[in-house]
CSV table of C-alpha atoms and ligand atoms in Angstrom, one decimal:
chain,number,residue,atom,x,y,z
A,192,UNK,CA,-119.1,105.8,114.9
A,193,UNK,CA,-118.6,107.9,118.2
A,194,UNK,CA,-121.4,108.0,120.6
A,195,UNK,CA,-121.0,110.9,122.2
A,196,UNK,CA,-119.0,114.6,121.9
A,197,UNK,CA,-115.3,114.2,123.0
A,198,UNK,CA,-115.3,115.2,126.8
A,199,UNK,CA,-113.0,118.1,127.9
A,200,UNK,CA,-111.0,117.0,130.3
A,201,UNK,CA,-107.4,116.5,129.8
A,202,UNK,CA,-105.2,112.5,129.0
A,203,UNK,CA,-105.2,110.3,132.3
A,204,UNK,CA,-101.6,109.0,132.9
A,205,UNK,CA,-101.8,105.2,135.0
A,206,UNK,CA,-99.4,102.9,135.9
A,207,UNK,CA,-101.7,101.0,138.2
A,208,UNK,CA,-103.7,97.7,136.5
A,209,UNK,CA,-106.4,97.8,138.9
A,210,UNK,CA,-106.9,101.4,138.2
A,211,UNK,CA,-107.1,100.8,134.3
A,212,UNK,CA,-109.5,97.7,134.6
A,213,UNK,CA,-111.8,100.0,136.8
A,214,UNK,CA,-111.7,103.3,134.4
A,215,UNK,CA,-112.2,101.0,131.0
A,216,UNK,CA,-114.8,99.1,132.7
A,217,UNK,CA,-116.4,102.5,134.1
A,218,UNK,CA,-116.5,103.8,130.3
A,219,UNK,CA,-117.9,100.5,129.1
A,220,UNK,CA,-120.7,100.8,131.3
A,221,UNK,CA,-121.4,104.2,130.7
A,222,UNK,CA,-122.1,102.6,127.0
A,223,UNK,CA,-119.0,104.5,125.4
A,224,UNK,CA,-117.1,102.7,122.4
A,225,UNK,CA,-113.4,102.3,123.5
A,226,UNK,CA,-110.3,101.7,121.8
A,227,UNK,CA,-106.5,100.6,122.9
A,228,UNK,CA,-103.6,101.2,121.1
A,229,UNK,CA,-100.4,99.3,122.1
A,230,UNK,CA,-97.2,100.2,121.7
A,231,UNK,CA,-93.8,99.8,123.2
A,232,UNK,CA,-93.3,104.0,123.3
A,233,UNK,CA,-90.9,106.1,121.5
A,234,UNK,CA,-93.7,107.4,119.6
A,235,UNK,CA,-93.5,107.9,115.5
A,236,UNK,CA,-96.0,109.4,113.0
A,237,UNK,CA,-96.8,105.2,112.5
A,238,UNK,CA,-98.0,105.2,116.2
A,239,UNK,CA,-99.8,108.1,115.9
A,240,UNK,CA,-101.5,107.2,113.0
A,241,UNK,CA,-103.2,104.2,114.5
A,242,UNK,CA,-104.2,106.7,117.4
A,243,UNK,CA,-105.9,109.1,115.2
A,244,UNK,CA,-107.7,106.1,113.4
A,245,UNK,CA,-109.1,104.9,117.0
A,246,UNK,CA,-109.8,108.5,117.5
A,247,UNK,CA,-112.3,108.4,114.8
A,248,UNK,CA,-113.7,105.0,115.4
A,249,UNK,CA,-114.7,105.6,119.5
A,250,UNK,CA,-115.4,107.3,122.2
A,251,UNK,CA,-112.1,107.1,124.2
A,252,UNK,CA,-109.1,106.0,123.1
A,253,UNK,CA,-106.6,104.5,125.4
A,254,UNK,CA,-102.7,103.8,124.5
A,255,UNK,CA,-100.3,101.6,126.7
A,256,UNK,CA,-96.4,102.6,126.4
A,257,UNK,CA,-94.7,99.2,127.5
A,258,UNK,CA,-91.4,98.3,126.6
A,259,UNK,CA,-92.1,94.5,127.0
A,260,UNK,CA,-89.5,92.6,128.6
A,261,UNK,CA,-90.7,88.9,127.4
A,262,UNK,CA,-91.0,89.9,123.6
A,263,UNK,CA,-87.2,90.5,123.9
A,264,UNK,CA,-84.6,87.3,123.5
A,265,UNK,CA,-80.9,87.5,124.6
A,266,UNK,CA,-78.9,89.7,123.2
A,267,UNK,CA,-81.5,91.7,121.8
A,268,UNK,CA,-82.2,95.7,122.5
A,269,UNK,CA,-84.1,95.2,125.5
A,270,UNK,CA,-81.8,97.5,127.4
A,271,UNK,CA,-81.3,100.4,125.0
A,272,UNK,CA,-84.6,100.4,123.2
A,273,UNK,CA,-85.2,104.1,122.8
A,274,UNK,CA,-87.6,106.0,125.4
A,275,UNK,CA,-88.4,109.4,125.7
A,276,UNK,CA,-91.8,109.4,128.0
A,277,UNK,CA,-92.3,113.0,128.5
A,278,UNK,CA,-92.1,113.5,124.5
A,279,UNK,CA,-95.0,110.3,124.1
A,280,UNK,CA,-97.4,112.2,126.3
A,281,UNK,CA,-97.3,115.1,124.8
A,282,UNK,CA,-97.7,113.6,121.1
A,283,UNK,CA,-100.3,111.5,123.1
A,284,UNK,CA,-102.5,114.1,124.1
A,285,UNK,CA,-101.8,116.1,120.9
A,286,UNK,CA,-103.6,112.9,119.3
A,287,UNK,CA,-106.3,112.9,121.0
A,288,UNK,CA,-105.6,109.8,123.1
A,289,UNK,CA,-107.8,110.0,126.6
A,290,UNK,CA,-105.8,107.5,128.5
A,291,UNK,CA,-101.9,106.6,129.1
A,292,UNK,CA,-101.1,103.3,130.5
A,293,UNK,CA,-97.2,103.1,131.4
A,294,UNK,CA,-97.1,100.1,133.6
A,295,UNK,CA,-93.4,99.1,135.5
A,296,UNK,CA,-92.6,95.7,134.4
A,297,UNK,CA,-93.7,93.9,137.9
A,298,UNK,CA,-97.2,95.4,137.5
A,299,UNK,CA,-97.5,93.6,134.0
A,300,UNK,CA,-95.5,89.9,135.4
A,301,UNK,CA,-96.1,90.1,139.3
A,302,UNK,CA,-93.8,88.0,141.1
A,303,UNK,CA,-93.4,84.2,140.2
A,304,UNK,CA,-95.3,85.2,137.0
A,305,UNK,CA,-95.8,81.5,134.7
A,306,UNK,CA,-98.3,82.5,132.9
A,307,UNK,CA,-97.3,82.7,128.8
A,308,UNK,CA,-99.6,82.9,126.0
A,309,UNK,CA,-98.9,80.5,122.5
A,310,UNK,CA,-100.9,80.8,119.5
A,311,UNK,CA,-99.8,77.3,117.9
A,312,UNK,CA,-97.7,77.5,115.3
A,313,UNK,CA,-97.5,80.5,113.5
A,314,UNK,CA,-94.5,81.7,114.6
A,315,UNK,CA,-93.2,79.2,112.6
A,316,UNK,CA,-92.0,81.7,109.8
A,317,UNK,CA,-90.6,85.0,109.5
A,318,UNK,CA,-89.5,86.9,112.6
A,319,UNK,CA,-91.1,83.6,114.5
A,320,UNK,CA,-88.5,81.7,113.2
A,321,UNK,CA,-85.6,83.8,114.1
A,322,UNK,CA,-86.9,85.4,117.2
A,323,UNK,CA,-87.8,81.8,119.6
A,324,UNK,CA,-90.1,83.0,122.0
A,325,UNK,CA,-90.9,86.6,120.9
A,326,UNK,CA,-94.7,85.9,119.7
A,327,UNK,CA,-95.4,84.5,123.2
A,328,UNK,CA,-94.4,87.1,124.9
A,329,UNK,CA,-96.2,89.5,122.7
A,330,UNK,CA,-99.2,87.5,122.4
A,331,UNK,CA,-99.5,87.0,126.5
A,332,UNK,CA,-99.1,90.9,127.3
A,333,UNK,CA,-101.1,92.0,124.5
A,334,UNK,CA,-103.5,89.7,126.9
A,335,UNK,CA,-103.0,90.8,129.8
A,336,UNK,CA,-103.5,94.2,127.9
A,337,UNK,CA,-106.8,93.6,126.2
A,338,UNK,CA,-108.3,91.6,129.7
A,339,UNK,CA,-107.8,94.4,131.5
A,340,UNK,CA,-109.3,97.1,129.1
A,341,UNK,CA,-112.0,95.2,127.2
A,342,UNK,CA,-111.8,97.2,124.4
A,343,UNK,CA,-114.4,97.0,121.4
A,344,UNK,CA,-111.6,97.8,119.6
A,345,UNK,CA,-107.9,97.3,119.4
A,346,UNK,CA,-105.6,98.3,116.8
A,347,UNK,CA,-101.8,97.2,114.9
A,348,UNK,CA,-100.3,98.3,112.5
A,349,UNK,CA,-99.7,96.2,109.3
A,350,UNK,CA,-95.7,97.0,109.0
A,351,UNK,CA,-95.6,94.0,111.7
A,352,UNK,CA,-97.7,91.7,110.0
A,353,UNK,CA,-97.0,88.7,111.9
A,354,UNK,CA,-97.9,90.4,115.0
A,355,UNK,CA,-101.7,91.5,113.4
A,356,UNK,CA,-102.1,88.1,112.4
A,357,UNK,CA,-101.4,86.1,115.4
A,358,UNK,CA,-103.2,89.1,117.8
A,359,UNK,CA,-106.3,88.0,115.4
A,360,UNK,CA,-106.5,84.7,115.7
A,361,UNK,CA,-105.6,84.4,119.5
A,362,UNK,CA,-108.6,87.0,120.0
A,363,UNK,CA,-110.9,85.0,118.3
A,364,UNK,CA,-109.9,81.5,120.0
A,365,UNK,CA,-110.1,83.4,123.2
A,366,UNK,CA,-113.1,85.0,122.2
A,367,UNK,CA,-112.1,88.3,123.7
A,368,UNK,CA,-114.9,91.4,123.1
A,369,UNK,CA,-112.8,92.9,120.6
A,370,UNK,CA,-112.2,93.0,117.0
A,371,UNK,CA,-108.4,93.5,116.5
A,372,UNK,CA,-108.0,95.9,113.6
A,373,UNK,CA,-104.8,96.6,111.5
A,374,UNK,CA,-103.7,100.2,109.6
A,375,UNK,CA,-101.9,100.8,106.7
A,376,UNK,CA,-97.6,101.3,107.4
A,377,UNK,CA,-96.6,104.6,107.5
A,378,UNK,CA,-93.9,105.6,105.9
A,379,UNK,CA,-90.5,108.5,105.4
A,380,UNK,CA,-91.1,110.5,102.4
A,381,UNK,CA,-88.6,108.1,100.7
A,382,UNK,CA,-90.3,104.9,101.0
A,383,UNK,CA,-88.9,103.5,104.4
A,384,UNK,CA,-91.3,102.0,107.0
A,385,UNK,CA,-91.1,104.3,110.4
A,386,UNK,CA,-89.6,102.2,113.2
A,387,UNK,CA,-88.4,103.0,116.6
A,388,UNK,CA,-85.4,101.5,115.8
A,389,UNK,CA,-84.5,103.7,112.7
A,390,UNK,CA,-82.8,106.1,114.6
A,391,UNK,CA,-80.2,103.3,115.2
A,392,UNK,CA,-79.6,103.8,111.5
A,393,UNK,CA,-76.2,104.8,110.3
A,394,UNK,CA,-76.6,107.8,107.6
A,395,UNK,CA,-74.6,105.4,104.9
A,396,UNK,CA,-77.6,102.7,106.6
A,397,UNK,CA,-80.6,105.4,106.5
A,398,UNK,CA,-79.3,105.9,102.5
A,399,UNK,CA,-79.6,102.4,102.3
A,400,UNK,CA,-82.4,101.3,104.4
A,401,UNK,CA,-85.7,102.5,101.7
A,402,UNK,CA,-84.2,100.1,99.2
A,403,UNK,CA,-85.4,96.9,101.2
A,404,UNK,CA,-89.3,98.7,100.2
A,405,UNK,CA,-88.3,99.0,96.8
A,406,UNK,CA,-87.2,95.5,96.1
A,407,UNK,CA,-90.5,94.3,97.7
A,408,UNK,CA,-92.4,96.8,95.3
A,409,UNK,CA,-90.0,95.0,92.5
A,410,UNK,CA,-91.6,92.0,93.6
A,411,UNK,CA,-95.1,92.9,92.7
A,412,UNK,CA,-93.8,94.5,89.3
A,413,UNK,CA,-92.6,91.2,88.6
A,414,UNK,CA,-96.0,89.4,89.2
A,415,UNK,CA,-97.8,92.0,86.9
A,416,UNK,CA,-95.1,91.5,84.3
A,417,UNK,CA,-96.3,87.8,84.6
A,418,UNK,CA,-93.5,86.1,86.6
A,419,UNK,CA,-95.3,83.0,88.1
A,420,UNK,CA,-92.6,81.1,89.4
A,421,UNK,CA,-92.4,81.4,93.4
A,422,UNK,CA,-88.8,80.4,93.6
A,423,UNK,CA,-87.7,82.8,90.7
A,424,UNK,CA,-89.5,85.6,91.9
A,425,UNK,CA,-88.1,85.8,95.4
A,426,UNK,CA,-84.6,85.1,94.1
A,427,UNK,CA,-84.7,88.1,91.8
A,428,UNK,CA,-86.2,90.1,94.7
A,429,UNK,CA,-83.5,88.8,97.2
A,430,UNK,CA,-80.7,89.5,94.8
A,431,UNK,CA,-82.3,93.4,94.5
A,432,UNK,CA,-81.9,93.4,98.3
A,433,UNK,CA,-78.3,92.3,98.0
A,434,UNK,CA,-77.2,94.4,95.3
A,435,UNK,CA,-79.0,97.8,96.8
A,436,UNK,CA,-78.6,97.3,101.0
A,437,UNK,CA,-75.0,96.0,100.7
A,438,UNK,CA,-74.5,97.2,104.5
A,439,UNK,CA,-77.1,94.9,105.8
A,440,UNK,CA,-77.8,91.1,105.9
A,441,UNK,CA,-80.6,90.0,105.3
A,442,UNK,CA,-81.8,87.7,107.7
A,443,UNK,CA,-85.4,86.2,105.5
A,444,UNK,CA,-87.3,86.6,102.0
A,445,UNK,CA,-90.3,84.9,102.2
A,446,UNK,CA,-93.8,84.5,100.5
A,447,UNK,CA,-96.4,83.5,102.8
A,448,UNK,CA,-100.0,83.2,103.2
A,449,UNK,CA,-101.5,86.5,104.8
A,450,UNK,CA,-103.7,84.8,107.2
A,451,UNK,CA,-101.9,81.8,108.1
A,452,UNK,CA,-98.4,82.7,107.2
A,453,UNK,CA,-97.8,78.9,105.6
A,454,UNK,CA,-95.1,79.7,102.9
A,455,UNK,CA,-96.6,79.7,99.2
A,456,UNK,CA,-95.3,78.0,96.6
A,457,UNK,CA,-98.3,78.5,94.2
A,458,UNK,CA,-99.7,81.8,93.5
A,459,UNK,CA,-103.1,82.4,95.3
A,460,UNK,CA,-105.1,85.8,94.8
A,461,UNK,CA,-103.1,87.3,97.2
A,462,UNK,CA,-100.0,86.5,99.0
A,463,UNK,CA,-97.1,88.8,101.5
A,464,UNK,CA,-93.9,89.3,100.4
A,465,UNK,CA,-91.9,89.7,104.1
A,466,UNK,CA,-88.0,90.9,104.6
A,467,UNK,CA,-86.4,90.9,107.9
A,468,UNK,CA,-83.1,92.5,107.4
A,469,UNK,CA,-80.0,93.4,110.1
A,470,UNK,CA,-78.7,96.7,109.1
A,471,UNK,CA,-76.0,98.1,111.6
A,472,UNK,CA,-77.9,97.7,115.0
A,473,UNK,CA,-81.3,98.2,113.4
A,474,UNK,CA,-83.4,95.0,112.4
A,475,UNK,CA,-85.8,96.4,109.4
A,476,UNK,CA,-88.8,94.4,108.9
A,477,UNK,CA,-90.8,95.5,106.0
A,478,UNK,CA,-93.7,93.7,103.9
A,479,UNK,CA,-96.1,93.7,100.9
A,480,UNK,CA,-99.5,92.5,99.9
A,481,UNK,CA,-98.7,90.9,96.6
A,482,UNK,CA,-101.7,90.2,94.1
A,483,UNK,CA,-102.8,88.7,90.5
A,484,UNK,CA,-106.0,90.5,91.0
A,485,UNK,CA,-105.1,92.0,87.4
A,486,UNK,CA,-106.0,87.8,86.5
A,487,UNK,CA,-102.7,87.9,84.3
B,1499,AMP,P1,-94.2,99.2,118.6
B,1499,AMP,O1,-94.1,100.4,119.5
B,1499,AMP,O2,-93.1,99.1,117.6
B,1499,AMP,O3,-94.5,98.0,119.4
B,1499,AMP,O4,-95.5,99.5,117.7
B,1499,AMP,C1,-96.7,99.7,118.3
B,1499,AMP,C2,-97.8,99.6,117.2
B,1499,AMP,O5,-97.5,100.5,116.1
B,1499,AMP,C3,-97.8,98.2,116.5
B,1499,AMP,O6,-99.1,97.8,116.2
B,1499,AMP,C4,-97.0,98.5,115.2
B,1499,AMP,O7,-97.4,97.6,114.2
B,1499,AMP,C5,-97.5,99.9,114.9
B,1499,AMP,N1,-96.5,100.5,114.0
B,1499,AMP,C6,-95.2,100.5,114.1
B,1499,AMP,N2,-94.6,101.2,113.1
B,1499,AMP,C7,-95.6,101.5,112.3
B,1499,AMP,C8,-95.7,102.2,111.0
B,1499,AMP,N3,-94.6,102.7,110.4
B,1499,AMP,N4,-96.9,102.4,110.5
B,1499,AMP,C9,-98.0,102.0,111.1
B,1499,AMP,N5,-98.0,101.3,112.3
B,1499,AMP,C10,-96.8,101.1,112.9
């Protein structure tokens, strides 16, 4: 619930931690319900979705636009990852975000940084697997993100699945202030999760791409049709994949537990289906809540 009417004053724009800490801490005290939203710019109707939610669920909402230099390995899109800041702002404010944090990367890793955050283990599947490294780094600036705001409330989106689920459990073993929430994946009219990186996306690729969603949506079909065999399932899905994104390769098909992300083998109420797949220069990650709550 919001405490108080929106005030009218237009978005703050900081690049300065110190200056963040002291304008989060100065609404905290003032006994006003705060949110952060972080994202890595570039913004989509995704983003803005999980701003709008925080929008209705406090008092001010902050974002932070960081394009996070440790979450990247070798050889991936550090470099080119797409950036248009003026654009963000303005879709920002339109939002009705109060705060925009745009740090340079030294004000996030001062110099002889060492400091790396690990939540043990589960990055041991999916993306973890393929991407060494990557959940540290996203785990220590989300952090560095969170310690300096204090939000009551920080917010992911559920189209990186791995990412909500490690962010959860490294705020509860840290016992940070906040409850990390995550919000349905938006998605193009034709099925495909928004992503930053779509607009790497061939047209034959973009024609392509909304067929990874479809074969996951195959997988649930499946369940309801009674399919209980793990391996059978996910090798029907993974040939669907095959035979309908022929440009891409698909890098994982895997069933997992939601909150652990163990791999399944038999079926519990409710387990995700999660596809990683390289497509031109995009890597498409997609997912699905599978579930016999129909008790067939
Ligand atoms: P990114 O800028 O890709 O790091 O994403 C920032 C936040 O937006 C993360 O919490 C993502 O999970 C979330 N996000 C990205 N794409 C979507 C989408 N299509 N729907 C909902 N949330 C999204």
């Amino acid at each position: 619930m919001r405490l108080s009417s929106r005030h009218e004053t237009s978005m703050e724009h900081l690049t300065d931690p110190t200056t963040l800490r002291e304008t989060a801490q100065a609404w905290r005290s003032q006994g006003l319900r705060t949110a952060l939203v972080p994202t890595m710019g570039f913004l989509h109707a995704g983003h803005l979705s999980l701003m709008k939610y925080a929008r209705s669920q406090a008092d001010r909402v902050m974002i932070s636009i960081f394009v996070n230099p440790t979450q990247f390995g070798p050889g991936e899109d550090l470099a080119n990852y797409p950036r248009d800041l003026e654009r963000d702002l303005r879709l920002a404010e339109e939002a009705g975000v109060d705060l925009v944090f745009t740090p340079e990367p030294e004000a996030m890793y001062p110099p002889g940084d060492r400091t790396r955050v690990e939540v043990v283990g589960m990055d041991a599947h999916l993306c973890g697997a393929r991407r060494p490294g990557h959940f540290k780094g996203v785990a220590t600036v989300v952090a560095k993100l969170l310690l300096l705001t204090l939000p009551h409330l920080a917010i992911f989106g559920e189209k990186d699945w791995q990412q909500l689920a490690i962010l959860k459990r490294m705020a509860l073993d840290l016992r940070l202030p906040t409850t990390i929430l995550g919000r349905p994946t938006v998605r193009e009219p034709d099925g495909l999760a928004m992503s930053s990186r779509n607009v790497y996306l061939t047209p034959i690729e973009r024609a392509q791409a909304p067929n990874v969603r479809a074969a996951l949506l195959r997988g649930q079909e499946l369940l309801d049709s009674g399919e209980r065999d793990v391996e059978r399932l996910l090798a029907l899905v993974r040939d669907d994949i095959l035979a309908n994104v022929p440009a891409g390769r698909l890098e994982y098909l895997e069933l997992v537990d939601p909150d652990d992300l163990e791999p399944v083998s038999e079926w519990p109420e409710q387990a995700l289906l999660a596809a990683a797949i390289q497509l031109g220069k995009a890597r498409l990650i997609d997912n699905l809540l599978l579930t016999t709550a129909g008790g067939r």
